[in-house]
XYZ file of C-alpha atoms in Angstrom:
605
model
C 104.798 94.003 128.374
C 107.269 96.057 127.061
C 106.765 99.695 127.401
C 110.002 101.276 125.537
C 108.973 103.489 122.730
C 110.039 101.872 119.384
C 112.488 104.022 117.901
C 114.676 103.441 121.290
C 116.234 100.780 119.828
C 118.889 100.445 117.337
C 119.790 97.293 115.349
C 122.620 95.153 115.633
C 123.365 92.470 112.363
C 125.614 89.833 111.299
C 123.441 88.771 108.214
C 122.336 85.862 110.138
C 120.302 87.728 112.669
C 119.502 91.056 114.277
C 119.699 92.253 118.026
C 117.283 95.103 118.982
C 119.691 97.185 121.630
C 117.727 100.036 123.652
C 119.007 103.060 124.283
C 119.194 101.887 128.250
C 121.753 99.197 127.221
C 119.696 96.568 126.707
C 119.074 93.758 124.106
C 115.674 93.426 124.170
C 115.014 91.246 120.720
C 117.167 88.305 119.373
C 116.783 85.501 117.284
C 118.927 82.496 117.013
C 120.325 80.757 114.769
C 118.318 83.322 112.232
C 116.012 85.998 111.586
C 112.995 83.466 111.828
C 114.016 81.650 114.271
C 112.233 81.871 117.912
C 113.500 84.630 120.108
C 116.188 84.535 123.132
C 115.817 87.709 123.854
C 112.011 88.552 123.577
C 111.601 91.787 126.287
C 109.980 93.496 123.529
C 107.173 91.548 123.167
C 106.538 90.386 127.171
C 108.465 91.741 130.342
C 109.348 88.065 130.931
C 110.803 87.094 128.045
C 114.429 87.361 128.170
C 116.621 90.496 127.908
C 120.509 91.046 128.448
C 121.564 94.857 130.048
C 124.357 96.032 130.649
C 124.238 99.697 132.048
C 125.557 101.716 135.186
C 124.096 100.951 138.404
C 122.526 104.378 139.030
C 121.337 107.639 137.170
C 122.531 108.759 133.806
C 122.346 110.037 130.418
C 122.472 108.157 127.151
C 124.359 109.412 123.970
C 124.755 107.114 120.952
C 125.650 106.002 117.339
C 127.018 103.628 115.271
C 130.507 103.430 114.548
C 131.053 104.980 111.512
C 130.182 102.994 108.084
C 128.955 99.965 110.428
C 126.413 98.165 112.146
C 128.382 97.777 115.623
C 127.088 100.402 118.340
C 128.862 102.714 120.687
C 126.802 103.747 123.648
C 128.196 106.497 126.133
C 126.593 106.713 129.683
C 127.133 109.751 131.369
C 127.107 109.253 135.378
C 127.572 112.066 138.149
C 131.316 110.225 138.948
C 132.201 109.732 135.323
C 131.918 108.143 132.164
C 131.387 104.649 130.552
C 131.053 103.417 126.949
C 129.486 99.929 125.778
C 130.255 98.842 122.196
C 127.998 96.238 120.704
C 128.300 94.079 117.829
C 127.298 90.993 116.319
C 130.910 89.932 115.509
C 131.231 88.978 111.013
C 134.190 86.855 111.422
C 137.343 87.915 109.192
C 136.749 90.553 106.684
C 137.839 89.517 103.154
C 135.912 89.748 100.012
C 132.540 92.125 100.981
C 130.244 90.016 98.852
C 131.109 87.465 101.527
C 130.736 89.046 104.438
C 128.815 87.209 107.282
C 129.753 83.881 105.723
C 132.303 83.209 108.036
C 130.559 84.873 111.526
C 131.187 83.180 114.432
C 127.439 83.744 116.305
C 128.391 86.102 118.562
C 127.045 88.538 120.117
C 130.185 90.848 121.918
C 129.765 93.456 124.386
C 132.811 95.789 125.195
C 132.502 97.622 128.239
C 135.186 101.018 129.161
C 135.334 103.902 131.717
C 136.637 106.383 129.328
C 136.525 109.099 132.448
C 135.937 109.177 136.091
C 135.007 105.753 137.867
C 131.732 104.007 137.677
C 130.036 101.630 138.978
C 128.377 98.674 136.232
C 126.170 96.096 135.881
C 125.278 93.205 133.687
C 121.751 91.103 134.078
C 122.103 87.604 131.599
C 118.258 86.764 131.430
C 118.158 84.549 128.692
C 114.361 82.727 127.289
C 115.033 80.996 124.443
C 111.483 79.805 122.536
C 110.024 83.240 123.006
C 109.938 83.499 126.851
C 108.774 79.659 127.621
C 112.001 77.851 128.382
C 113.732 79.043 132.098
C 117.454 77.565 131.139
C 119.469 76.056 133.869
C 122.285 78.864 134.374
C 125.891 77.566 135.763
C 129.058 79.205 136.385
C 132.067 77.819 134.848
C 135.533 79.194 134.704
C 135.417 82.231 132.252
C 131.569 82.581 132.146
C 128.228 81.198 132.450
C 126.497 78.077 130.780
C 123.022 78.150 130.236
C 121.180 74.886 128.877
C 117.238 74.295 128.171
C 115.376 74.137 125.134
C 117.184 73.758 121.720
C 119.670 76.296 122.704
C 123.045 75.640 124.137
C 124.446 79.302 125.534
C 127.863 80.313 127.301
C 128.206 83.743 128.075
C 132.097 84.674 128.465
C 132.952 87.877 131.029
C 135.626 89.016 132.521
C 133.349 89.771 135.821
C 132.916 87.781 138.249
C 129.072 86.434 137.962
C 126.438 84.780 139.895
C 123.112 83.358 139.737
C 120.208 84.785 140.846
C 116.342 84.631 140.557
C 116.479 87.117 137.524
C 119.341 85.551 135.498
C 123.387 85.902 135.923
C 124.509 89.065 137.419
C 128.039 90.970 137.433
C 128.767 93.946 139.009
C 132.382 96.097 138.949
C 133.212 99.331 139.356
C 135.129 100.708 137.344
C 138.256 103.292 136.544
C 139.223 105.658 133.794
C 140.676 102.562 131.013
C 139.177 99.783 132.467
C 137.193 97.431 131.013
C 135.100 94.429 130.914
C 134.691 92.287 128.150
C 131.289 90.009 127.423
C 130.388 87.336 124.779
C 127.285 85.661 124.288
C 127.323 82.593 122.088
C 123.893 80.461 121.148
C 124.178 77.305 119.310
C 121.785 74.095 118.639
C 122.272 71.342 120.192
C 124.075 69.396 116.840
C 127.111 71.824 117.410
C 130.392 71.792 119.132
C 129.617 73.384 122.900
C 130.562 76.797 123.110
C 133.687 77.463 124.888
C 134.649 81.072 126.818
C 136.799 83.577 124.255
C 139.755 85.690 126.058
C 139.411 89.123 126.140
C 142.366 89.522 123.032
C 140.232 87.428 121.089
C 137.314 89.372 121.689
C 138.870 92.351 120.486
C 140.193 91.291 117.594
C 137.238 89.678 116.432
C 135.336 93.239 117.138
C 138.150 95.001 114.748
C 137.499 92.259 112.322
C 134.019 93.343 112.159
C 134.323 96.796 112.174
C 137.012 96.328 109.216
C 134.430 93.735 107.244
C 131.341 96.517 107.687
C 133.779 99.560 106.779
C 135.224 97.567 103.211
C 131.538 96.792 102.247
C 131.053 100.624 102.649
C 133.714 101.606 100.978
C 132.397 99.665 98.027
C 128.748 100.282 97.913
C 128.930 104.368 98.997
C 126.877 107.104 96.396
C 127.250 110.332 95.813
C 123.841 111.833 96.355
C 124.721 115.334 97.338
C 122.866 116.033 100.739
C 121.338 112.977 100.651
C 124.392 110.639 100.771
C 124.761 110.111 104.542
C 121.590 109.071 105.378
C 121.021 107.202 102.257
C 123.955 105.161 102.955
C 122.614 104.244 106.641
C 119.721 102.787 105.058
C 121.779 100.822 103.309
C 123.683 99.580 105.585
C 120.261 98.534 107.003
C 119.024 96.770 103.798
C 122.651 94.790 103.799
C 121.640 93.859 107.747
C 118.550 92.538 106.889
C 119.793 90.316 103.658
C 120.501 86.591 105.236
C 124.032 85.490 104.102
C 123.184 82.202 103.287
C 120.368 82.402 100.832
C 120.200 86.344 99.713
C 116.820 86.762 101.213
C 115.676 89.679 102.646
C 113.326 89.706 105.463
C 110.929 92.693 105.411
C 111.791 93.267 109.417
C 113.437 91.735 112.005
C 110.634 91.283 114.116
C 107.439 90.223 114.405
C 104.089 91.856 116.017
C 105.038 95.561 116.558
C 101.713 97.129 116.017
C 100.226 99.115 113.294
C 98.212 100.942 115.746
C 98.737 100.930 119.993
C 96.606 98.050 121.867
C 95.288 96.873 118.107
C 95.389 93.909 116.196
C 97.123 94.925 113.010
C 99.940 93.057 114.176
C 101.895 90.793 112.017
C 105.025 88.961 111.655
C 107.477 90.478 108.809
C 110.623 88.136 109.329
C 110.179 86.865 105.392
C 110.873 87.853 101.865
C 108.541 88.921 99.914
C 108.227 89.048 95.976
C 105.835 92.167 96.206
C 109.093 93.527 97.750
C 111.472 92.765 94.643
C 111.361 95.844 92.358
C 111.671 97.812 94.929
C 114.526 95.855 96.642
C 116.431 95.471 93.284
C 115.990 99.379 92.339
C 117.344 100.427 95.609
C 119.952 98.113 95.437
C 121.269 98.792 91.850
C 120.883 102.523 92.203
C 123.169 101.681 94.752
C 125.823 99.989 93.110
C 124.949 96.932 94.905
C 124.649 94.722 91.752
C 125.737 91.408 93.062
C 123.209 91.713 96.227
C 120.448 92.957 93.484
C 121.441 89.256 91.636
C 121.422 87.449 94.527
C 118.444 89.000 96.233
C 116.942 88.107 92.494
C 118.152 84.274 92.288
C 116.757 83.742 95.489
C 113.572 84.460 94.914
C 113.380 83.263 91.145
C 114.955 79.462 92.708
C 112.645 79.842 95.649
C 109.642 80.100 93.573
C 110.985 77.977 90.274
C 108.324 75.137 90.552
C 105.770 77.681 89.315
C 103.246 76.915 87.431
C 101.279 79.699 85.386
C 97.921 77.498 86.074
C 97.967 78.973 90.230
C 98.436 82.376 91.754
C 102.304 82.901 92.280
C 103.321 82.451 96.100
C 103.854 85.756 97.592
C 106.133 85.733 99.928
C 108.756 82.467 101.276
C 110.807 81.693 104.224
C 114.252 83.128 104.038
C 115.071 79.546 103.788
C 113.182 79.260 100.696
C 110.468 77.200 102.403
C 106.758 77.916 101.158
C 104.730 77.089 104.581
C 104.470 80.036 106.348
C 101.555 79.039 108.388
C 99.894 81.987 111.154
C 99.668 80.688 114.345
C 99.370 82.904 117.951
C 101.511 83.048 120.725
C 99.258 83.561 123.728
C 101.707 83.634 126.410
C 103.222 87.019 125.287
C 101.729 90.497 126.288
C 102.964 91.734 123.611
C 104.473 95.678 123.245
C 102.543 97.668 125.179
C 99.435 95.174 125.017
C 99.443 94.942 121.265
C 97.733 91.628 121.155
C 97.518 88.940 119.847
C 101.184 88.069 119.005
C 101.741 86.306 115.680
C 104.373 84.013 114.413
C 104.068 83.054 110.716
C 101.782 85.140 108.550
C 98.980 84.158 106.562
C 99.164 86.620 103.963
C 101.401 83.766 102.105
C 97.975 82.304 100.853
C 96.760 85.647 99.108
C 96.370 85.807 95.308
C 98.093 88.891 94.462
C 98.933 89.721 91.029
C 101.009 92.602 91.718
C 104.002 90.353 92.205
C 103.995 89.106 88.389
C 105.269 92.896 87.320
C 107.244 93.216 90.582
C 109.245 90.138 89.921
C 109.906 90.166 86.114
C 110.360 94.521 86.269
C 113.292 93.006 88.909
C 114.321 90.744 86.493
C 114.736 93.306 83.920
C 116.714 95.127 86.343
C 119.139 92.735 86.394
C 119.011 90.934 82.530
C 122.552 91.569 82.597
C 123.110 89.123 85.300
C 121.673 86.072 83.351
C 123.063 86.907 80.066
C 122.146 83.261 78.445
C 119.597 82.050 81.163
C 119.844 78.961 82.244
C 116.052 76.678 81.300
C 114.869 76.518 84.722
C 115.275 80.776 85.038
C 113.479 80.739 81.153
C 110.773 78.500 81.887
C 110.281 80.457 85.136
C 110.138 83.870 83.765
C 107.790 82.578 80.528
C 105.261 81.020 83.441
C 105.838 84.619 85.431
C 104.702 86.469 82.353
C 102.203 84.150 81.049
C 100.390 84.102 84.344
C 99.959 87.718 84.281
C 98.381 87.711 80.802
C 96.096 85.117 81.961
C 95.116 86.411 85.159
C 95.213 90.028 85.084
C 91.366 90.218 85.276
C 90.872 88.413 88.260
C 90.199 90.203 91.769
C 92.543 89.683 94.216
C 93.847 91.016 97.593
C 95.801 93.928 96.534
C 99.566 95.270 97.506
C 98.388 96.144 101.319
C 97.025 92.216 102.017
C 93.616 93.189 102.647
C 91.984 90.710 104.244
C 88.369 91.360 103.159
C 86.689 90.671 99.661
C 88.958 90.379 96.917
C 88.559 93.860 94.329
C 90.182 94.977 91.038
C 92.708 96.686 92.485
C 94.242 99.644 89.928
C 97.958 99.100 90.991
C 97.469 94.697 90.559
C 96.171 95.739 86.932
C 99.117 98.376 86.364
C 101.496 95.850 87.906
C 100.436 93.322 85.089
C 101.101 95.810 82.618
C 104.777 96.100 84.120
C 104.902 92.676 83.963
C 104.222 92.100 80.513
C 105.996 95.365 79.175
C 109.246 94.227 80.876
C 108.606 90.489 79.396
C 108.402 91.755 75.858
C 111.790 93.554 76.606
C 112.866 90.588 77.851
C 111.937 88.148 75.050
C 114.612 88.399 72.766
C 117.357 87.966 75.702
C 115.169 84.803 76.668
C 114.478 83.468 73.188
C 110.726 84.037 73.547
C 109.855 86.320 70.947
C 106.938 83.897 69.708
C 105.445 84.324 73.354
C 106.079 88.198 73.318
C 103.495 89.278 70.324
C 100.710 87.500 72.520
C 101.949 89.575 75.636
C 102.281 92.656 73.687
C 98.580 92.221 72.545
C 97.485 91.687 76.399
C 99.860 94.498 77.824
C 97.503 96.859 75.794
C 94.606 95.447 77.084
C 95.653 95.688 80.904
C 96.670 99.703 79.972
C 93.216 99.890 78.412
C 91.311 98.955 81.330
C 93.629 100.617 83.605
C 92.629 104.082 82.215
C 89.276 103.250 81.451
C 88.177 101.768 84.379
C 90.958 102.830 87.096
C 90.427 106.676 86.526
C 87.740 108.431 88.304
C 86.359 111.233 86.426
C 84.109 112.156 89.400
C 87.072 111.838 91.833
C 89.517 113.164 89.265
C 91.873 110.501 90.281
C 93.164 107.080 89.733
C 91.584 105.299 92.539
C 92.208 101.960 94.896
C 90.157 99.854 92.698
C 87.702 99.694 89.461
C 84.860 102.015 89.925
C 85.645 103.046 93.296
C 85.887 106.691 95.127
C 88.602 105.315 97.439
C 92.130 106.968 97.008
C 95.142 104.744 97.337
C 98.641 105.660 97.712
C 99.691 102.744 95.875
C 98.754 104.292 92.822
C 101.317 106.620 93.072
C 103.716 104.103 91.195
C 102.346 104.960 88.256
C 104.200 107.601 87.190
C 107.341 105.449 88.839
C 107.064 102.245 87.054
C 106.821 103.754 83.351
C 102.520 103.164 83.127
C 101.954 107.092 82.508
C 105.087 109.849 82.170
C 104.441 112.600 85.307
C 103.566 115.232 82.773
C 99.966 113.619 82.055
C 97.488 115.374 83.581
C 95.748 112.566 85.624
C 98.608 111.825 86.931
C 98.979 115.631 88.232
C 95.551 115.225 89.899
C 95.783 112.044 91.206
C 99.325 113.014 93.029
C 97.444 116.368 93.912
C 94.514 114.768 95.525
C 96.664 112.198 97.369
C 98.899 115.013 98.971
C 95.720 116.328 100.028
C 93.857 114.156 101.065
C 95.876 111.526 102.386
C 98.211 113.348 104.194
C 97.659 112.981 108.030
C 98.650 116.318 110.138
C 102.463 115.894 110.424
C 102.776 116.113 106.815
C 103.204 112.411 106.150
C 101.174 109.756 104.214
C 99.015 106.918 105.085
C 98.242 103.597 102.600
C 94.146 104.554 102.260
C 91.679 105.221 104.598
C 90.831 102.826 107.189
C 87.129 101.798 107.624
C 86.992 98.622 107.381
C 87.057 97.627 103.797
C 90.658 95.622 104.097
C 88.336 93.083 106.397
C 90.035 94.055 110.007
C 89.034 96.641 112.899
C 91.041 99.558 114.319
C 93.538 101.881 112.035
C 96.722 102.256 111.252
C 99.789 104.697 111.648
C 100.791 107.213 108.395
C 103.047 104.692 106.092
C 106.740 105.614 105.385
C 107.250 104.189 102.430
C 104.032 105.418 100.965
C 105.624 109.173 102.057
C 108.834 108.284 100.522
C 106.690 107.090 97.241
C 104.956 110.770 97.293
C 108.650 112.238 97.205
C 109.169 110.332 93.967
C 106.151 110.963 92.258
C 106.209 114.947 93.327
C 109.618 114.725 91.401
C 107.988 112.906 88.303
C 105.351 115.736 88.213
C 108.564 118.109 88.336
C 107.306 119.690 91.900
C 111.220 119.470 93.051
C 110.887 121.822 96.159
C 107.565 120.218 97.617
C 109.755 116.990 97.105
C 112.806 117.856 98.808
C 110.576 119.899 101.789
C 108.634 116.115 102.004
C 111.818 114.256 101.979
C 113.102 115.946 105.020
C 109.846 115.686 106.930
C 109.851 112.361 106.492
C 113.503 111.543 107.166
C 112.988 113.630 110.586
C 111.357 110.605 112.031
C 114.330 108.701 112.222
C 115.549 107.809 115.055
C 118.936 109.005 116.647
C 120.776 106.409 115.054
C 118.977 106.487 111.532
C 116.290 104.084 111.506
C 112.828 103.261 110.285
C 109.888 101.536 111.398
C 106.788 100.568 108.971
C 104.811 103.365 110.360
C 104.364 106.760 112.474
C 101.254 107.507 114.747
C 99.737 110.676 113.536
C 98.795 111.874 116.977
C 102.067 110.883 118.983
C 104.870 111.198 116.326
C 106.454 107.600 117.635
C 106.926 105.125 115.263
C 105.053 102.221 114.842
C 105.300 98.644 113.262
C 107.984 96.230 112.233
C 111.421 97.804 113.283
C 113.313 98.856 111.209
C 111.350 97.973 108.318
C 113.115 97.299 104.528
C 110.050 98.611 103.029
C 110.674 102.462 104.606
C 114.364 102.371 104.009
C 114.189 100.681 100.259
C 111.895 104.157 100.164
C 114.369 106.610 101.537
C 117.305 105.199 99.185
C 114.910 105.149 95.688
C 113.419 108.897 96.641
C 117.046 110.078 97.295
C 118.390 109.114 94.080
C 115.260 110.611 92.335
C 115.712 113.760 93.943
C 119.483 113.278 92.738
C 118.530 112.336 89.214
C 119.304 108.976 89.456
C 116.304 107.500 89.904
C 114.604 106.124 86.283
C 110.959 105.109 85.693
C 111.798 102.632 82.869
C-alpha cells in the first residue's frame, strides 16, 4: 500500500492525462492513453504497482513548485555535497493557438535532471505496471534507452544514463557535477501505433520549452484580476484546464480513482468522469474566468454526450470523457489500496442514480453560455426543450440527491430548488430557442417547485432549510440557494439557515462537512470536512453581506493547500491531511467562484 500522505503529490497534465509526482521524486499515478484509462504507474493505490523515481541516492531535503504560469514541475534536492533539480512535464507539443493546446502532444512524459551546485550522486528506478499493477513487462535495453513490452502498452524510456535491468525495474545511476545533466523520456503507446523511438537530449529540451511556452500563452490569456485572490485563483485554474481532456472538452472530476473519504473506509470511489451535476459550477468558474470557449466546449460536450435524451427517463448523470454512457462499478481486488482504503473501484455506479438536480445544473449552464448558440442548431433545441420539460414533469419525484446517497431515495430541498433553476433559466431561454409556447407551462410549474420549496423545505422548528422535505437534517447543499437566484441573501431564512450551517456543520478546524454522517446516505463509516462545501459557505456569507467572516473562511480554507496549490475532495478533521480524489475539480471550481464573489464578480442570476 501506499503510505505517502495525499497532498505530497503535485499534478503533472497534458490534457490527455495526469501524472501524480511526490514530493520524493516519484510518479506514483499515471494513466495512459487518458484519464480513464488503466494505470502504469499505480504506487498510489498498491506498493507493487508501478512507480518511476528519480531522486539522489542518499539524504536530503525537498523544495518545490511549478514553473511559473504552468503545469511542468521543478523539484530542488538539497544533499550534504550539493544540489540537484528535476523538472517534470508532460510535454504539449508546439504552442500555437491556446484553445488548442494539447492537441498536438506528443505522449510524453520528460524528466530533466541538473546539478545546479556541488556534485551528487542520482538515481532513476523505471518500474513500469501497466493494467493497474497486473502486467510485469519484459524490460530490454536498446541503444538510447529501454523497451518495455506486455499488456496493451508498448513503452521506451529514452536516458542519457547508462541503464540496466534488475528485479525492481531499469536502474541508472550517475553522479553528477555543478551543470550536468541527464535527460529522461518516457513514451506509452497502444499497440496500433508506430513503436516509440529514443528522443536526443536537444529534442527533449526543446519540446520542454515548447511546453512551458504553450502553458505560459494560455495564462496570459485566461489571467483575472481578483486583488489578493488572483494568484491562487489562477493555480486553480490552471488545474481545471489540466483536468479538461483535449479531445472531447470533458472534464473529469479527478484524476484518480479510490482515494478515500475517510482512512481504512469504504467511501472510496472512482472520479475520472464528467459529470452534469458538475456543469453550473464548471461553466461559472470558467466564464468568471474569461475562459468562454472552454465554458462552450465543456457545454457542447455534455449537451452532444447526452443529446439522445428523452424527457420520458431520468437524465444520465454523469458520462465517460469519451462520451460513452456505461460506466459500470466493478472492484479491483488485487490492489491494497492507499493506506488500506479498500475496496478499490474502477467505474462508478452512481451513473444509474435519478438525480434531478442536473436538469437546473445543465440548462442554468446553458444560460451561461446562450451567447454561444446564438440560433441553436435542432438537435441542441430539442435537447434543451426535453432538459426543461423533464424537470417540470419530474420535480416531485424522490431521488438520490447531489451527494449520491446510496440509501432510500428522499425529496431532497436542493433537487427541488435545482428544478426551479431549471425551469427559471428555460423561460429565459425560450425566446432565444423559439419555445415561448413551452415557456408559459414552465413558468406555471417553476412556481409550483418555489412553492413547495418554501413550504415544505423550511423548517420552522429547525429554523432552517433542511436536507430534505420534513426533515431536521441540515445540508450544506442548501447553501446554493442564495447562489443560484432561489432566495436574495437578505431574506431572513436564508440568514438562519447560513447561521445554523456555520454552526453546526463546521468541524473543529473551521471547515465544512456535506451533512452528518449516520448512516442515512445507505453506507458505513464517515467522511472528511468537504472543500467545496467550505468554499460554498464563503459565497453564501458574502450573499448575506458577512464580508469579513467570508474573507477570514476563505483563507482557512485555502491554507489546506498543498505547497504547490492543490486540492483534494476532502480534509480529515482530526489530522488536517487531505483526503479523497486528488486534486479534485469540485474544490478548485469552489476556490475560483468564492474568489470572484469576494471580488464582486461573482452573480447569483
Amino acid at each position: 500500500m501506499s503510505d505517502l500522505p495525499i497532498g505530497d503529490y503535485a499534478a503533472l497534465s497534458d490534457r490527455h492525462s495526469v501524472a501524480l509526482v511526490s514530493r520524493d521524486g516519484s510518479i506514483d499515478w499515471f494513466c495512459r492513453p487518458a484519464f480513464d484509462s488503466p494505470s502504469l504507474f499505480g504506487r498510489l493505490l498498491d506498493a507493487d504497482a508501478g512507480h518511476w523515481t528519480i531522486a539522489p541516492d542518499g539524504p536530503y531535503t525537498v523544495e518545490r513548485s511549478y514553473i511559473e504560469d504552468t503545469m511542468a514541475l521543478r523539484t530542488v534536492f538539497t544533499c550534504e555535497n550539493g544540489t540537484v533539480e528535476v523538472r517534470d512535464a508532460l510535454l504539449l507539443g508546439e504552442h500555437g493557438d491556446p484553445r488548442d493546446m494539447g492537441r498536438e502532444a506528443p505522449r510524453a512524459l520528460a524528466r530533466i535532471v541538473e546539478c545546479t551546485a556541488g556534485e551528487v550522486d542520482v538515481r532513476t528506478v523505471f518500474k513500469a505496471r501497466p493494467e493497474y499493477g497486473m502486467v510485469h513487462p519484459i524490460l530490454s535495453v536498446v541503444p538510447g534507452g529501454v523497451t518495455a513490452v506486455g499488456g496493451p502498452l508498448r513503452m521506451m524510456v529514452t536516458s542519457t544514463a547508462d541503464m540496466e535491468i534488475s528485479h525492481d525495474g531499469a536502474i541508472a545511476a550517475a553522479t553528477l557535477a555543478e551543470g550536468q545533466r541527464l535527460h529522461f523520456l518516457s513514451q506509452a503507446v497502444t499497440l496500433a501505433d508506430p513503436e516509440p523511438r529514443p528522443w536526443s537530449a536537444e529534442r527533449i529540451e526543446s519540446a520542454f520549452a515548447d511546453t512551458i511556452a504553450a502553458w505560459r500563452n494560455w495564462s496570459d490569456r485566461h489571467r483575472q484580476d481578483l486583488g489578493r485572490h488572483t494568484d491562487i485563483a489562477h493555480r486553480s485554474r490552471l488545474v481545471l484546464e489540466s483536468l479538461r481532456y483535449q479531445p472531447t472538452g470533458a472534464i473529469v472530476a479527478a484524476p484518480t480513482t479510490s482515494l478515500p473519504e475517510e482512512i481504512g473506509g469504504v467511501r472510496n470511489w472512482d472520479y475520472r468522469y464528467a459529470w452534469v451535476r458538475d456543469a453550473s459550477f464548471t461553466v461559472q468558474a470558467l466564464a468568471d474566468s474569461g475562459c468562454y470557449a472552454e465554458a462552450g466546449e465543456f457545454f457542447r460536450y455534455l449537451s452532444q454526450t447526452a443529446a439522445h435524451y428523452h424527457a420520458t427517463h431520468p437524465l444520465q448523470i454523469m458520462f465517460g470523457i469519451h462520451g460513452h454512457h456505461d460506466l459500470t462499478e466493478r472492484e479491483l481486488d488485487h490492489l491494497s489500496g492507499w493506506r488500506n482504503s479498500r475496496p478499490v473501484r474502477v467505474g462508478n455506479a452512481a451513473w444509474r442514480q435519478s438525480q434531478l438536480d442536473v436538469y437546473g445544473e445543465l440548462l442554468d449552464a446553458a444560460w451561461r453560455v446562450r451567447d454561444a448558440f446564438t440560433e441553436p442548431a435542432p438537435p441542441m433545441r430539442r435537447f434543451l426543450m426535453q432538459v426543461a420539460q423533464a424537470a417540470a414533469d419530474q420535480w416531485g419525484d424522490k431521488d438520490n440527491g447531489i451527494w449520491e446517497a446510496r440509501g432510500e431515495p428522499r425529496h431532497y430541498t436542493y433537487s427541488k430548488a435545482m428544478c426551479w433553476v431549471a425551469l427559471d433559466r428555460a423561460v429565459r431561454l425560450a425566446p432565444q430557442l423559439g419555445l415561448e409556447e413551452e415557456a408559459v407551462g414552465w413558468a406555471e410549474q417553476r412556481d409550483r417547485v418555489r412553492a413547495a420549496v418554501e413550504d415544505e423545505g423550511w423548517n420552522p422548528r429547525v429554523g432552517a432549510f433542511t436536507a430534505s422535505f420534513g426533515s431536521e437534517d441540515l445540508d450544506a447543499s442548501v447553501l446554493m440557494l442564495p447562489l443560484v437566484g432561489f432566495l436574495p441573501g437578505t431574506d431572513e431564512r436564508i440568514r438562519s439557515t447560513v447561521d445554523l450551517i456555520a454552526d453546526r456543520l463546521v468541524d473543529d478546524r473551521g471547515l465544512v462537512r456535506r451533512y452528518l454522517t449516520s448512516g442515512g446516505d445507505g453506507l458505513p463509516g464517515g467522511e472528511g470536512s468537504f472543500l467545496l462545501c467550505s468554499f460554498w459557505l464563503v459565497q453564501a456569507l458574502t450573499a448575506v453581506e458577512e464580508a469579513d467572516r467570508a474573507e477570514d473562511l476563505f483563507d482557512r480554507v485555502c491554507s489546506y493547500a498543498n505547497d504547490v496549490g492543490l486540492l483534494s475532495e476532502e480534509v480529515d478533521g482530526a489530522t488536517g491531511e487531505l483526503l479523497g480524489n486528488f486534486p479534485q475539480a469540485f474544490s478548485h471550481i469552489g476556490l475560483i467562484n468564492a474568489a470572484s464573489a469576494l471580488h464582486g464578480h461573482g452573480r447569483a442570476d
